PDB file of C-alpha atoms in Angstrom:
ATOM      1  CA  MET A   1     -47.473  18.678 -25.839  1.00 47.00           C
ATOM      2  CA  GLY A   2     -44.416  17.885 -28.265  1.00 48.00           C
ATOM      3  CA  PRO A   3     -40.970  18.410 -27.335  1.00 44.00           C
ATOM      4  CA  SER A   4     -40.625  21.248 -29.964  1.00 46.00           C
ATOM      5  CA  ILE A   5     -43.758  22.926 -28.820  1.00 48.00           C
ATOM      6  CA  ARG A   6     -42.290  23.031 -25.313  1.00 44.00           C
ATOM      7  CA  ARG A   7     -39.218  24.345 -26.696  1.00 42.00           C
ATOM      8  CA  VAL A   8     -40.873  27.322 -28.477  1.00 40.00           C
ATOM      9  CA  LEU A   9     -42.837  27.822 -25.129  1.00 44.00           C
ATOM     10  CA  LEU A  10     -39.870  27.782 -22.774  1.00 41.00           C
ATOM     11  CA  ALA A  11     -38.038  30.145 -25.385  1.00 39.00           C
ATOM     12  CA  ALA A  12     -41.009  32.659 -25.463  1.00 49.00           C
ATOM     13  CA  ALA A  13     -41.118  32.407 -21.595  1.00 50.00           C
ATOM     14  CA  THR A  14     -37.558  33.148 -21.444  1.00 42.00           C
ATOM     15  CA  LEU A  15     -37.601  36.158 -24.031  1.00 44.00           C
ATOM     16  CA  LEU A  16     -40.285  37.447 -22.065  1.00 50.00           C
ATOM     17  CA  LEU A  17     -38.279  37.281 -18.742  1.00 48.00           C
ATOM     18  CA  CYS A  18     -35.107  38.740 -20.146  1.00 42.00           C
ATOM     19  CA  SER A  19     -36.861  41.675 -21.949  1.00 45.00           C
ATOM     20  CA  ALA A  20     -38.766  42.528 -18.616  1.00 42.00           C
ATOM     21  CA  ARG A  21     -35.657  42.466 -16.528  1.00 44.00           C
ATOM     22  CA  ALA A  22     -33.888  44.528 -19.022  1.00 48.00           C
ATOM     23  CA  ALA A  23     -36.216  47.411 -18.655  1.00 71.00           C
ATOM     24  CA  GLU A  24     -36.775  47.151 -14.746  1.00 85.00           C
ATOM     25  CA  PRO A  25     -38.233  50.300 -13.140  1.00 89.00           C
ATOM     26  CA  VAL A  26     -35.948  52.245 -10.677  1.00 88.00           C
ATOM     27  CA  SER A  27     -36.807  52.450  -7.192  1.00 89.00           C
ATOM     28  CA  PRO A  28     -40.265  50.268  -7.505  1.00 96.00           C
ATOM     29  CA  GLN A  29     -43.026  50.874  -5.042  1.00 97.00           C
ATOM     30  CA  CYS A  30     -46.601  50.197  -3.927  1.00 98.00           C
ATOM     31  CA  ILE A  31     -48.853  52.456  -2.540  1.00 98.00           C
ATOM     32  CA  VAL A  32     -51.405  51.391   0.109  1.00 97.00           C
ATOM     33  CA  PRO A  33     -54.162  53.755  -0.133  1.00 95.00           C
ATOM     34  CA  ALA A  34     -55.154  53.066   3.689  1.00 90.00           C
ATOM     35  CA  ALA A  35     -53.616  52.387   6.842  1.00 85.00           C
ATOM     36  CA  SER A  36     -51.473  49.267   7.286  1.00 87.00           C
ATOM     37  CA  GLY A  37     -53.194  45.711   8.041  1.00 83.00           C
ATOM     38  CA  GLY A  38     -56.113  45.589   5.459  1.00 83.00           C
ATOM     39  CA  GLY A  39     -56.743  44.323   2.091  1.00 88.00           C
ATOM     40  CA  PHE A  40     -54.649  47.003   0.280  1.00 93.00           C
ATOM     41  CA  ASP A  41     -51.597  46.071   2.639  1.00 94.00           C
ATOM     42  CA  LEU A  42     -51.851  42.587   1.896  1.00 94.00           C
ATOM     43  CA  VAL A  43     -52.223  42.562  -1.810  1.00 96.00           C
ATOM     44  CA  CYS A  44     -49.054  45.150  -1.965  1.00 98.00           C
ATOM     45  CA  ARG A  45     -47.208  42.436   0.119  1.00 97.00           C
ATOM     46  CA  LEU A  46     -48.371  39.543  -2.168  1.00 98.00           C
ATOM     47  CA  ALA A  47     -47.073  41.145  -5.246  1.00 98.00           C
ATOM     48  CA  ARG A  48     -43.639  42.218  -3.496  1.00 98.00           C
ATOM     49  CA  GLN A  49     -43.186  38.605  -2.425  1.00 98.00           C
ATOM     50  CA  ALA A  50     -44.167  37.216  -5.838  1.00 98.00           C
ATOM     51  CA  LEU A  51     -42.505  39.405  -8.074  1.00 97.00           C
ATOM     52  CA  GLN A  52     -39.324  38.922  -5.902  1.00 96.00           C
ATOM     53  CA  GLU A  53     -39.689  34.883  -5.748  1.00 97.00           C
ATOM     54  CA  ALA A  54     -40.225  34.749  -9.360  1.00 96.00           C
ATOM     55  CA  GLY A  55     -36.959  36.625 -10.306  1.00 95.00           C
ATOM     56  CA  LEU A  56     -38.854  39.508 -11.878  1.00 94.00           C
ATOM     57  CA  THR A  57     -37.750  42.163  -9.774  1.00 93.00           C
ATOM     58  CA  ASP A  58     -34.111  42.788  -8.413  1.00 91.00           C
ATOM     59  CA  ARG A  59     -35.183  45.258  -5.962  1.00 91.00           C
ATOM     60  CA  PRO A  60     -38.292  44.519  -3.861  1.00 94.00           C
ATOM     61  CA  LEU A  61     -41.485  46.843  -3.752  1.00 96.00           C
ATOM     62  CA  GLN A  62     -41.157  49.501  -1.482  1.00 97.00           C
ATOM     63  CA  LEU A  63     -44.427  49.773   0.416  1.00 98.00           C
ATOM     64  CA  SER A  64     -45.478  52.953   1.401  1.00 97.00           C
ATOM     65  CA  TYR A  65     -48.997  54.204   2.961  1.00 97.00           C
ATOM     66  CA  MET A  66     -51.295  57.062   1.823  1.00 96.00           C
ATOM     67  CA  PRO A  67     -54.497  56.782   3.579  1.00 92.00           C
ATOM     68  CA  GLY A  68     -57.291  59.297   3.234  1.00 89.00           C
ATOM     69  CA  GLY A  69     -60.929  59.076   1.601  1.00 84.00           C
ATOM     70  CA  VAL A  70     -60.515  55.245   1.418  1.00 79.00           C
ATOM     71  CA  GLY A  71     -58.306  55.606  -1.827  1.00 90.00           C
ATOM     72  CA  ALA A  72     -59.101  58.984  -2.816  1.00 93.00           C
ATOM     73  CA  VAL A  73     -56.004  60.697  -1.724  1.00 96.00           C
ATOM     74  CA  ALA A  74     -53.694  58.188  -3.586  1.00 97.00           C
ATOM     75  CA  TYR A  75     -55.990  58.268  -6.492  1.00 97.00           C
ATOM     76  CA  ASN A  76     -56.117  62.008  -6.791  1.00 97.00           C
ATOM     77  CA  THR A  77     -52.227  62.126  -5.901  1.00 97.00           C
ATOM     78  CA  ILE A  78     -51.278  59.784  -8.758  1.00 98.00           C
ATOM     79  CA  ALA A  79     -53.930  61.346 -11.392  1.00 97.00           C
ATOM     80  CA  ALA A  80     -52.698  64.834 -10.838  1.00 97.00           C
ATOM     81  CA  GLN A  81     -49.487  65.016  -9.091  1.00 97.00           C
ATOM     82  CA  ARG A  82     -47.317  62.039  -9.886  1.00 98.00           C
ATOM     83  CA  PRO A  83     -48.872  60.800 -13.269  1.00 98.00           C
ATOM     84  CA  ALA A  84     -45.737  59.562 -15.119  1.00 97.00           C
ATOM     85  CA  GLU A  85     -43.769  57.421 -12.547  1.00 97.00           C
ATOM     86  CA  PRO A  86     -42.840  54.146 -14.005  1.00 97.00           C
ATOM     87  CA  GLY A  87     -42.033  52.326 -10.782  1.00 97.00           C
ATOM     88  CA  THR A  88     -45.439  53.315  -8.745  1.00 98.00           C
ATOM     89  CA  LEU A  89     -48.122  50.882  -8.552  1.00 98.00           C
ATOM     90  CA  VAL A  90     -51.424  51.561  -6.545  1.00 98.00           C
ATOM     91  CA  ALA A  91     -53.575  49.025  -5.051  1.00 98.00           C
ATOM     92  CA  PHE A  92     -57.071  49.198  -5.629  1.00 97.00           C
ATOM     93  CA  SER A  93     -60.106  46.845  -4.940  1.00 94.00           C
ATOM     94  CA  SER A  94     -64.127  46.592  -5.912  1.00 93.00           C
ATOM     95  CA  GLY A  95     -64.502  49.079  -3.011  1.00 90.00           C
ATOM     96  CA  SER A  96     -62.483  51.909  -5.071  1.00 93.00           C
ATOM     97  CA  LEU A  97     -64.605  51.197  -8.315  1.00 95.00           C
ATOM     98  CA  LEU A  98     -67.745  51.783  -6.182  1.00 93.00           C
ATOM     99  CA  ASN A  99     -66.450  55.048  -4.675  1.00 91.00           C
ATOM    100  CA  LEU A 100     -65.481  56.143  -8.416  1.00 94.00           C
ATOM    101  CA  ALA A 101     -69.086  55.335  -9.038  1.00 94.00           C
ATOM    102  CA  LEU A 102     -70.299  57.591  -6.474  1.00 93.00           C
ATOM    103  CA  GLY A 103     -68.093  60.476  -7.270  1.00 92.00           C
ATOM    104  CA  LYS A 104     -66.296  60.185  -4.018  1.00 90.00           C
ATOM    105  CA  PHE A 105     -62.457  60.763  -5.906  1.00 92.00           C
ATOM    106  CA  GLY A 106     -63.404  64.243  -6.865  1.00 91.00           C
ATOM    107  CA  ARG A 107     -62.934  65.240 -10.560  1.00 93.00           C
ATOM    108  CA  PHE A 108     -61.263  62.263 -11.491  1.00 94.00           C
ATOM    109  CA  ASP A 109     -63.308  59.387 -12.960  1.00 96.00           C
ATOM    110  CA  GLU A 110     -62.578  55.708 -14.144  1.00 97.00           C
ATOM    111  CA  THR A 111     -60.557  56.937 -17.092  1.00 97.00           C
ATOM    112  CA  ALA A 112     -57.995  58.907 -15.204  1.00 98.00           C
ATOM    113  CA  VAL A 113     -55.498  56.191 -14.499  1.00 98.00           C
ATOM    114  CA  ARG A 114     -54.059  53.290 -16.362  1.00 98.00           C
ATOM    115  CA  TRP A 115     -55.567  50.025 -14.820  1.00 98.00           C
ATOM    116  CA  LEU A 116     -52.774  47.468 -14.870  1.00 98.00           C
ATOM    117  CA  ALA A 117     -54.026  43.999 -13.129  1.00 98.00           C
ATOM    118  CA  VAL A 118     -55.981  42.208 -10.709  1.00 98.00           C
ATOM    119  CA  ILE A 119     -54.246  39.380  -9.264  1.00 98.00           C
ATOM    120  CA  GLY A 120     -56.973  37.540  -6.976  1.00 97.00           C
ATOM    121  CA  THR A 121     -60.139  38.221  -5.087  1.00 95.00           C
ATOM    122  CA  SER A 122     -61.684  37.979  -1.553  1.00 94.00           C
ATOM    123  CA  TYR A 123     -65.362  38.027  -0.804  1.00 95.00           C
ATOM    124  CA  GLY A 124     -67.176  40.269   1.635  1.00 95.00           C
ATOM    125  CA  ALA A 125     -68.221  39.334   5.124  1.00 96.00           C
ATOM    126  CA  LEU A 126     -69.756  40.282   8.659  1.00 97.00           C
ATOM    127  CA  ALA A 127     -67.345  39.776  11.421  1.00 97.00           C
ATOM    128  CA  VAL A 128     -68.219  39.995  15.075  1.00 97.00           C
ATOM    129  CA  ARG A 129     -65.946  39.406  18.275  1.00 97.00           C
ATOM    130  CA  ALA A 130     -65.451  35.957  19.708  1.00 96.00           C
ATOM    131  CA  ASP A 131     -67.812  36.795  22.885  1.00 96.00           C
ATOM    132  CA  SER A 132     -70.419  38.618  20.932  1.00 97.00           C
ATOM    133  CA  PRO A 133     -73.895  37.770  21.961  1.00 97.00           C
ATOM    134  CA  TYR A 134     -74.678  37.417  17.777  1.00 97.00           C
ATOM    135  CA  GLN A 135     -74.099  33.510  17.346  1.00 97.00           C
ATOM    136  CA  THR A 136     -75.660  33.817  13.735  1.00 97.00           C
ATOM    137  CA  LEU A 137     -76.618  35.854  11.020  1.00 97.00           C
ATOM    138  CA  ASP A 138     -80.512  35.418  12.172  1.00 97.00           C
ATOM    139  CA  ASP A 139     -79.301  36.904  15.639  1.00 97.00           C
ATOM    140  CA  LEU A 140     -77.893  39.837  14.186  1.00 98.00           C
ATOM    141  CA  LEU A 141     -80.685  40.436  11.765  1.00 97.00           C
ATOM    142  CA  ALA A 142     -83.237  39.965  14.696  1.00 97.00           C
ATOM    143  CA  ALA A 143     -81.826  43.031  16.737  1.00 97.00           C
ATOM    144  CA  LEU A 144     -81.287  45.085  13.786  1.00 97.00           C
ATOM    145  CA  ARG A 145     -85.099  44.609  13.093  1.00 96.00           C
ATOM    146  CA  LYS A 146     -86.149  45.409  16.673  1.00 96.00           C
ATOM    147  CA  ASP A 147     -83.774  48.269  17.064  1.00 96.00           C
ATOM    148  CA  PRO A 148     -81.638  49.326  13.711  1.00 94.00           C
ATOM    149  CA  GLY A 149     -79.539  52.039  15.516  1.00 94.00           C
ATOM    150  CA  SER A 150     -78.555  49.709  18.603  1.00 94.00           C
ATOM    151  CA  VAL A 151     -75.836  47.746  16.930  1.00 97.00           C
ATOM    152  CA  VAL A 152     -72.315  49.898  16.095  1.00 97.00           C
ATOM    153  CA  ILE A 153     -71.140  48.662  12.773  1.00 97.00           C
ATOM    154  CA  GLY A 154     -67.826  49.458  11.252  1.00 95.00           C
ATOM    155  CA  THR A 155     -67.260  50.028   7.796  1.00 92.00           C
ATOM    156  CA  SER A 156     -64.551  51.161   5.686  1.00 83.00           C
ATOM    157  CA  GLY A 157     -65.895  54.467   4.475  1.00 74.00           C
ATOM    158  CA  THR A 158     -69.074  56.249   4.791  1.00 78.00           C
ATOM    159  CA  VAL A 159     -72.502  55.829   3.478  1.00 85.00           C
ATOM    160  CA  GLY A 160     -72.144  54.286  -0.148  1.00 86.00           C
ATOM    161  CA  SER A 161     -68.786  52.491   0.477  1.00 87.00           C
ATOM    162  CA  GLN A 162     -68.476  48.810  -0.662  1.00 89.00           C
ATOM    163  CA  ASP A 163     -68.902  47.818   3.017  1.00 91.00           C
ATOM    164  CA  TRP A 164     -71.827  49.765   3.327  1.00 93.00           C
ATOM    165  CA  MET A 165     -73.307  48.502   0.224  1.00 94.00           C
ATOM    166  CA  GLN A 166     -72.787  44.751   0.956  1.00 95.00           C
ATOM    167  CA  LEU A 167     -74.566  45.162   4.174  1.00 96.00           C
ATOM    168  CA  ALA A 168     -77.477  47.524   2.714  1.00 95.00           C
ATOM    169  CA  LEU A 169     -78.220  44.916   0.111  1.00 96.00           C
ATOM    170  CA  LEU A 170     -78.581  42.304   3.019  1.00 97.00           C
ATOM    171  CA  ALA A 171     -80.629  44.463   5.284  1.00 97.00           C
ATOM    172  CA  ARG A 172     -82.916  45.571   2.275  1.00 96.00           C
ATOM    173  CA  LEU A 173     -83.596  41.640   1.629  1.00 97.00           C
ATOM    174  CA  ALA A 174     -84.086  41.149   5.486  1.00 96.00           C
ATOM    175  CA  GLY A 175     -87.016  44.074   5.664  1.00 96.00           C
ATOM    176  CA  ILE A 176     -84.419  46.699   7.235  1.00 97.00           C
ATOM    177  CA  ASP A 177     -83.900  50.359   6.389  1.00 95.00           C
ATOM    178  CA  PRO A 178     -79.990  50.378   5.617  1.00 94.00           C
ATOM    179  CA  ARG A 179     -80.342  54.440   6.306  1.00 92.00           C
ATOM    180  CA  GLU A 180     -81.541  53.370   9.871  1.00 95.00           C
ATOM    181  CA  LEU A 181     -78.164  51.447  10.885  1.00 95.00           C
ATOM    182  CA  HIS A 182     -75.549  52.732  13.042  1.00 95.00           C
ATOM    183  CA  TYR A 183     -72.210  53.102  10.967  1.00 94.00           C
ATOM    184  CA  VAL A 184     -68.792  54.444  12.068  1.00 93.00           C
ATOM    185  CA  ALA A 185     -66.610  55.213   9.233  1.00 89.00           C
ATOM    186  CA  LEU A 186     -63.172  53.625   9.527  1.00 88.00           C
ATOM    187  CA  GLU A 187     -59.979  53.732   6.971  1.00 77.00           C
ATOM    188  CA  GLY A 188     -59.650  50.287   5.795  1.00 76.00           C
ATOM    189  CA  GLY A 189     -60.030  46.613   6.999  1.00 81.00           C
ATOM    190  CA  GLY A 190     -56.996  46.925   9.518  1.00 81.00           C
ATOM    191  CA  GLU A 191     -58.866  49.759  11.306  1.00 87.00           C
ATOM    192  CA  ILE A 192     -62.435  47.664  11.332  1.00 91.00           C
ATOM    193  CA  SER A 193     -60.512  44.855  12.676  1.00 89.00           C
ATOM    194  CA  THR A 194     -58.785  46.791  15.327  1.00 90.00           C
ATOM    195  CA  ALA A 195     -62.031  48.553  16.286  1.00 93.00           C
ATOM    196  CA  LEU A 196     -63.809  45.382  16.380  1.00 94.00           C
ATOM    197  CA  VAL A 197     -61.375  43.355  18.885  1.00 93.00           C
ATOM    198  CA  ALA A 198     -61.087  46.398  20.919  1.00 94.00           C
ATOM    199  CA  GLY A 199     -64.831  46.530  21.381  1.00 95.00           C
ATOM    200  CA  HIS A 200     -65.481  49.859  19.755  1.00 96.00           C
ATOM    201  CA  VAL A 201     -67.713  48.468  17.062  1.00 97.00           C
ATOM    202  CA  GLN A 202     -69.930  45.387  17.734  1.00 97.00           C
ATOM    203  CA  VAL A 203     -70.081  44.409  14.060  1.00 97.00           C
ATOM    204  CA  GLY A 204     -67.279  44.704  11.408  1.00 96.00           C
ATOM    205  CA  SER A 205     -68.819  44.828   7.692  1.00 95.00           C
ATOM    206  CA  THR A 206     -65.358  43.810   5.915  1.00 92.00           C
ATOM    207  CA  ASP A 207     -64.318  41.166   3.761  1.00 90.00           C
ATOM    208  CA  ILE A 208     -62.754  37.566   4.695  1.00 91.00           C
ATOM    209  CA  SER A 209     -59.113  38.205   3.923  1.00 85.00           C
ATOM    210  CA  ASP A 210     -59.009  41.018   6.077  1.00 82.00           C
ATOM    211  CA  SER A 211     -60.565  39.061   8.916  1.00 87.00           C
ATOM    212  CA  MET A 212     -58.738  35.564   8.699  1.00 87.00           C
ATOM    213  CA  PRO A 213     -55.810  36.557  10.983  1.00 87.00           C
ATOM    214  CA  HIS A 214     -58.219  37.639  13.442  1.00 90.00           C
ATOM    215  CA  LEU A 215     -60.327  34.657  12.873  1.00 91.00           C
ATOM    216  CA  GLU A 216     -57.421  31.901  13.659  1.00 90.00           C
ATOM    217  CA  SER A 217     -56.377  33.713  16.594  1.00 92.00           C
ATOM    218  CA  GLY A 218     -59.953  33.155  18.024  1.00 93.00           C
ATOM    219  CA  ALA A 219     -60.571  36.817  18.465  1.00 94.00           C
ATOM    220  CA  VAL A 220     -63.555  37.169  16.028  1.00 95.00           C
ATOM    221  CA  ARG A 221     -65.802  35.107  14.475  1.00 96.00           C
ATOM    222  CA  LEU A 222     -67.691  35.518  11.008  1.00 97.00           C
ATOM    223  CA  LEU A 223     -71.453  35.311  10.672  1.00 97.00           C
ATOM    224  CA  VAL A 224     -71.622  35.079   7.096  1.00 98.00           C
ATOM    225  CA  VAL A 225     -69.383  35.527   3.900  1.00 97.00           C
ATOM    226  CA  PHE A 226     -70.778  36.958   0.477  1.00 97.00           C
ATOM    227  CA  ALA A 227     -69.730  34.246  -1.831  1.00 96.00           C
ATOM    228  CA  GLU A 228     -71.633  32.106  -4.428  1.00 95.00           C
ATOM    229  CA  GLN A 229     -70.908  29.036  -2.218  1.00 95.00           C
ATOM    230  CA  ARG A 230     -68.634  27.792   0.730  1.00 95.00           C
ATOM    231  CA  LEU A 231     -65.150  28.593   0.202  1.00 94.00           C
ATOM    232  CA  ASP A 232     -63.042  25.554   0.098  1.00 89.00           C
ATOM    233  CA  GLU A 233     -60.353  26.416   2.696  1.00 88.00           C
ATOM    234  CA  PRO A 234     -59.794  24.595   5.646  1.00 88.00           C
ATOM    235  CA  ALA A 235     -60.030  27.697   7.919  1.00 87.00           C
ATOM    236  CA  MET A 236     -63.115  29.078   5.976  1.00 93.00           C
ATOM    237  CA  ALA A 237     -65.391  25.963   5.370  1.00 93.00           C
ATOM    238  CA  ALA A 238     -67.493  26.492   8.084  1.00 94.00           C
ATOM    239  CA  ILE A 239     -68.421  29.872   7.356  1.00 96.00           C
ATOM    240  CA  PRO A 240     -71.976  30.119   5.906  1.00 97.00           C
ATOM    241  CA  THR A 241     -72.806  31.968   2.908  1.00 98.00           C
ATOM    242  CA  ALA A 242     -75.649  34.798   2.789  1.00 98.00           C
ATOM    243  CA  ARG A 243     -77.335  32.469   0.112  1.00 97.00           C
ATOM    244  CA  GLU A 244     -77.448  29.529   2.402  1.00 97.00           C
ATOM    245  CA  GLN A 245     -78.948  31.710   5.108  1.00 96.00           C
ATOM    246  CA  GLY A 246     -81.726  32.767   2.717  1.00 96.00           C
ATOM    247  CA  TYR A 247     -80.376  36.160   1.494  1.00 97.00           C
ATOM    248  CA  ASP A 248     -79.072  36.409  -2.117  1.00 97.00           C
ATOM    249  CA  VAL A 249     -76.182  38.567  -1.593  1.00 97.00           C
ATOM    250  CA  VAL A 250     -72.805  37.939  -3.381  1.00 96.00           C
ATOM    251  CA  TRP A 251     -70.156  40.666  -3.070  1.00 96.00           C
ATOM    252  CA  PRO A 252     -66.587  39.833  -4.754  1.00 94.00           C
ATOM    253  CA  VAL A 253     -63.649  42.111  -3.782  1.00 93.00           C
ATOM    254  CA  LEU A 254     -61.103  42.515  -6.347  1.00 96.00           C
ATOM    255  CA  ARG A 255     -57.604  42.996  -5.775  1.00 97.00           C
ATOM    256  CA  GLY A 256     -55.119  44.766  -8.088  1.00 98.00           C
ATOM    257  CA  PHE A 257     -53.344  47.592  -9.058  1.00 98.00           C
ATOM    258  CA  TYR A 258     -53.219  50.832 -11.107  1.00 98.00           C
ATOM    259  CA  MET A 259     -50.612  53.238 -12.538  1.00 98.00           C
ATOM    260  CA  GLY A 260     -50.498  56.935 -13.419  1.00 98.00           C
ATOM    261  CA  PRO A 261     -51.974  58.263 -16.454  1.00 98.00           C
ATOM    262  CA  GLN A 262     -48.805  59.266 -18.173  1.00 98.00           C
ATOM    263  CA  VAL A 263     -46.854  56.350 -17.635  1.00 97.00           C
ATOM    264  CA  SER A 264     -44.998  55.437 -20.938  1.00 96.00           C
ATOM    265  CA  ASP A 265     -46.383  52.560 -22.918  1.00 96.00           C
ATOM    266  CA  ALA A 266     -42.905  50.789 -22.398  1.00 96.00           C
ATOM    267  CA  ASP A 267     -43.385  50.938 -18.859  1.00 96.00           C
ATOM    268  CA  TYR A 268     -46.796  49.822 -18.538  1.00 97.00           C
ATOM    269  CA  ALA A 269     -45.961  46.904 -20.580  1.00 97.00           C
ATOM    270  CA  TRP A 270     -42.972  45.755 -18.201  1.00 97.00           C
ATOM    271  CA  TRP A 271     -45.315  45.860 -15.552  1.00 98.00           C
ATOM    272  CA  LYS A 272     -47.985  43.920 -17.484  1.00 98.00           C
ATOM    273  CA  ASN A 273     -45.587  41.410 -18.741  1.00 97.00           C
ATOM    274  CA  ALA A 274     -44.352  40.816 -15.239  1.00 97.00           C
ATOM    275  CA  PHE A 275     -47.958  40.263 -13.827  1.00 98.00           C
ATOM    276  CA  ASP A 276     -49.057  37.928 -16.953  1.00 98.00           C
ATOM    277  CA  HIS A 277     -46.155  36.108 -16.152  1.00 97.00           C
ATOM    278  CA  LEU A 278     -47.182  35.606 -12.364  1.00 97.00           C
ATOM    279  CA  LEU A 279     -50.422  34.859 -13.172  1.00 98.00           C
ATOM    280  CA  ALA A 280     -49.586  31.718 -15.266  1.00 97.00           C
ATOM    281  CA  SER A 281     -47.463  30.391 -12.657  1.00 97.00           C
ATOM    282  CA  GLU A 282     -47.986  27.570 -10.287  1.00 97.00           C
ATOM    283  CA  ASP A 283     -45.955  28.823  -7.670  1.00 97.00           C
ATOM    284  CA  PHE A 284     -47.888  32.132  -7.584  1.00 98.00           C
ATOM    285  CA  ALA A 285     -51.036  30.426  -7.377  1.00 97.00           C
ATOM    286  CA  ALA A 286     -49.924  28.693  -4.143  1.00 97.00           C
ATOM    287  CA  LEU A 287     -48.620  32.028  -2.742  1.00 97.00           C
ATOM    288  CA  ARG A 288     -51.955  33.675  -3.531  1.00 97.00           C
ATOM    289  CA  ASP A 289     -53.624  30.743  -1.351  1.00 94.00           C
ATOM    290  CA  ARG A 290     -51.445  31.619   1.495  1.00 93.00           C
ATOM    291  CA  TYR A 291     -52.482  35.180   1.418  1.00 92.00           C
ATOM    292  CA  GLU A 292     -55.900  34.005   1.452  1.00 89.00           C
ATOM    293  CA  LEU A 293     -57.070  35.428  -1.796  1.00 94.00           C
ATOM    294  CA  PHE A 294     -58.824  33.291  -4.710  1.00 94.00           C
ATOM    295  CA  PRO A 295     -58.109  32.992  -8.457  1.00 95.00           C
ATOM    296  CA  TYR A 296     -59.132  36.078 -10.679  1.00 95.00           C
ATOM    297  CA  ALA A 297     -56.796  37.397 -13.306  1.00 97.00           C
ATOM    298  CA  LEU A 298     -57.155  40.401 -15.476  1.00 98.00           C
ATOM    299  CA  THR A 299     -54.680  42.578 -16.889  1.00 98.00           C
ATOM    300  CA  GLY A 300     -54.388  45.329 -19.604  1.00 98.00           C
ATOM    301  CA  ALA A 301     -57.021  46.020 -21.927  1.00 98.00           C
ATOM    302  CA  GLU A 302     -59.330  43.437 -20.395  1.00 98.00           C
ATOM    303  CA  LEU A 303     -58.907  44.850 -17.160  1.00 98.00           C
ATOM    304  CA  ASP A 304     -60.024  48.346 -18.425  1.00 98.00           C
ATOM    305  CA  ALA A 305     -62.910  47.247 -20.066  1.00 98.00           C
ATOM    306  CA  HIS A 306     -63.884  45.214 -16.870  1.00 97.00           C
ATOM    307  CA  VAL A 307     -63.445  48.468 -14.698  1.00 98.00           C
ATOM    308  CA  ARG A 308     -65.682  50.420 -16.840  1.00 97.00           C
ATOM    309  CA  GLN A 309     -68.490  47.783 -16.799  1.00 97.00           C
ATOM    310  CA  LYS A 310     -68.240  47.503 -13.228  1.00 96.00           C
ATOM    311  CA  VAL A 311     -68.326  51.210 -12.434  1.00 97.00           C
ATOM    312  CA  ALA A 312     -71.376  51.535 -14.726  1.00 97.00           C
ATOM    313  CA  ARG A 313     -72.912  48.627 -12.715  1.00 95.00           C
ATOM    314  CA  TYR A 314     -72.408  50.158  -9.328  1.00 95.00           C
ATOM    315  CA  ARG A 315     -73.605  53.684 -10.631  1.00 95.00           C
ATOM    316  CA  LYS A 316     -76.927  52.047 -11.094  1.00 95.00           C
ATOM    317  CA  MET A 317     -76.776  50.349  -7.771  1.00 93.00           C
ATOM    318  CA  ALA A 318     -76.210  53.524  -6.171  1.00 93.00           C
ATOM    319  CA  ARG A 319     -79.027  55.037  -7.937  1.00 94.00           C
ATOM    320  CA  ASP A 320     -81.187  52.436  -6.768  1.00 92.00           C
ATOM    321  CA  PHE A 321     -80.207  53.318  -3.152  1.00 92.00           C
ATOM    322  CA  GLY A 322     -80.949  56.909  -3.842  1.00 92.00           C
ATOM    323  CA  LEU A 323     -77.398  57.797  -3.292  1.00 92.00           C
ATOM    324  CA  ILE A 324     -76.575  59.403  -6.495  1.00 91.00           C
ATOM    325  CA  ARG A 325     -79.059  61.001  -9.340  1.00 85.00           C
TER     326      ARG A 325
END
C-alpha cells in the first residue's frame, strides 16, 4: 500500500471518528434483557470496554438489567414504550431471533426494531458439574434413552428456546423424543450456571461463553460444543464437538445489539459507524478474544437482511418440531 493511499485511509478514519464523537448520544446505556452473569451481560460489558478503549465514547455505557421472557420484556418495552432513545442499545442473540420466530415476543415481529450490529459469536454447549457421573456425551445420552425424565436439564426459556432447540436436535438424532425430557426454564445463562453449580439441575444446555468462568474454576465440565470443529482456544481445545461424536448438530450463538424503531437515522448512523470502526480494529479483535467470543461482524442493512433470513429458517425448524403451525 502506497503512502498516498495510507494518508487517504487515515484521513477517512479520522473523519469518521471525529464525526462520530461530535454526535455522541447523551447517557448511553446497554440493556441486558436477562439476569446478570450470562451472555447478554457479557456482550454489553464487551461493548462498554471496547468503545471506551477506542476513544469512541466519552461516557461509558451504563448497564441496566431488564429480565423477563428471555428478552420479551425488553423487546416489547423498546418497541412500544421507548422507541426513540438515541443512546439505548439492547443486547440480543440467536436465541432472541428464535423466540421471535416462535411468536414469544407478543405482537412484535422481527421488523419492530432497528438491528444495529453483531460483534461476535459463541456456540451452544452442554455442561455438567465437575462431579457429574456423566463423563461423556454418550454417558448422558445413554441415561436419557433409558429414562428421558430422569435427568434435570436447565435451559434458558421454555420449550422452543435456543437451549431447548440445540438439545432437541441432538436428542432426535440420538433416537430420543425431546418432548419427554425434563426441562427447568431459567432466565439466561447466568441462572443456568448458578443452578448447575448448586446442584438444582444436572445438565445445563447453554453456550460456551457463559460456561467458561465456571469451566476455568473447575466447577463444571463441558461434554460437547455445537461448533463446526474444535475451537482454537487453549481452554476450549479439549472440548469435543457433536459432529466428532457422531451427531451433526451445529449451533452458533450470535451476539449483538438492536435499537428502538423510531431512533433517528443520524443517531443510528452514529452507532453503526462506531461499531464499524471497532469491528475493523485489531485491538477489538484481541479484546473480543478475551471475552471468549469468536469473530462475526454484521452491521446495518446487512444485519437486517441476515435477521430476516435467520427468523425464516427458525420458523421452518419450529414447524418441523410441531411448535408452531
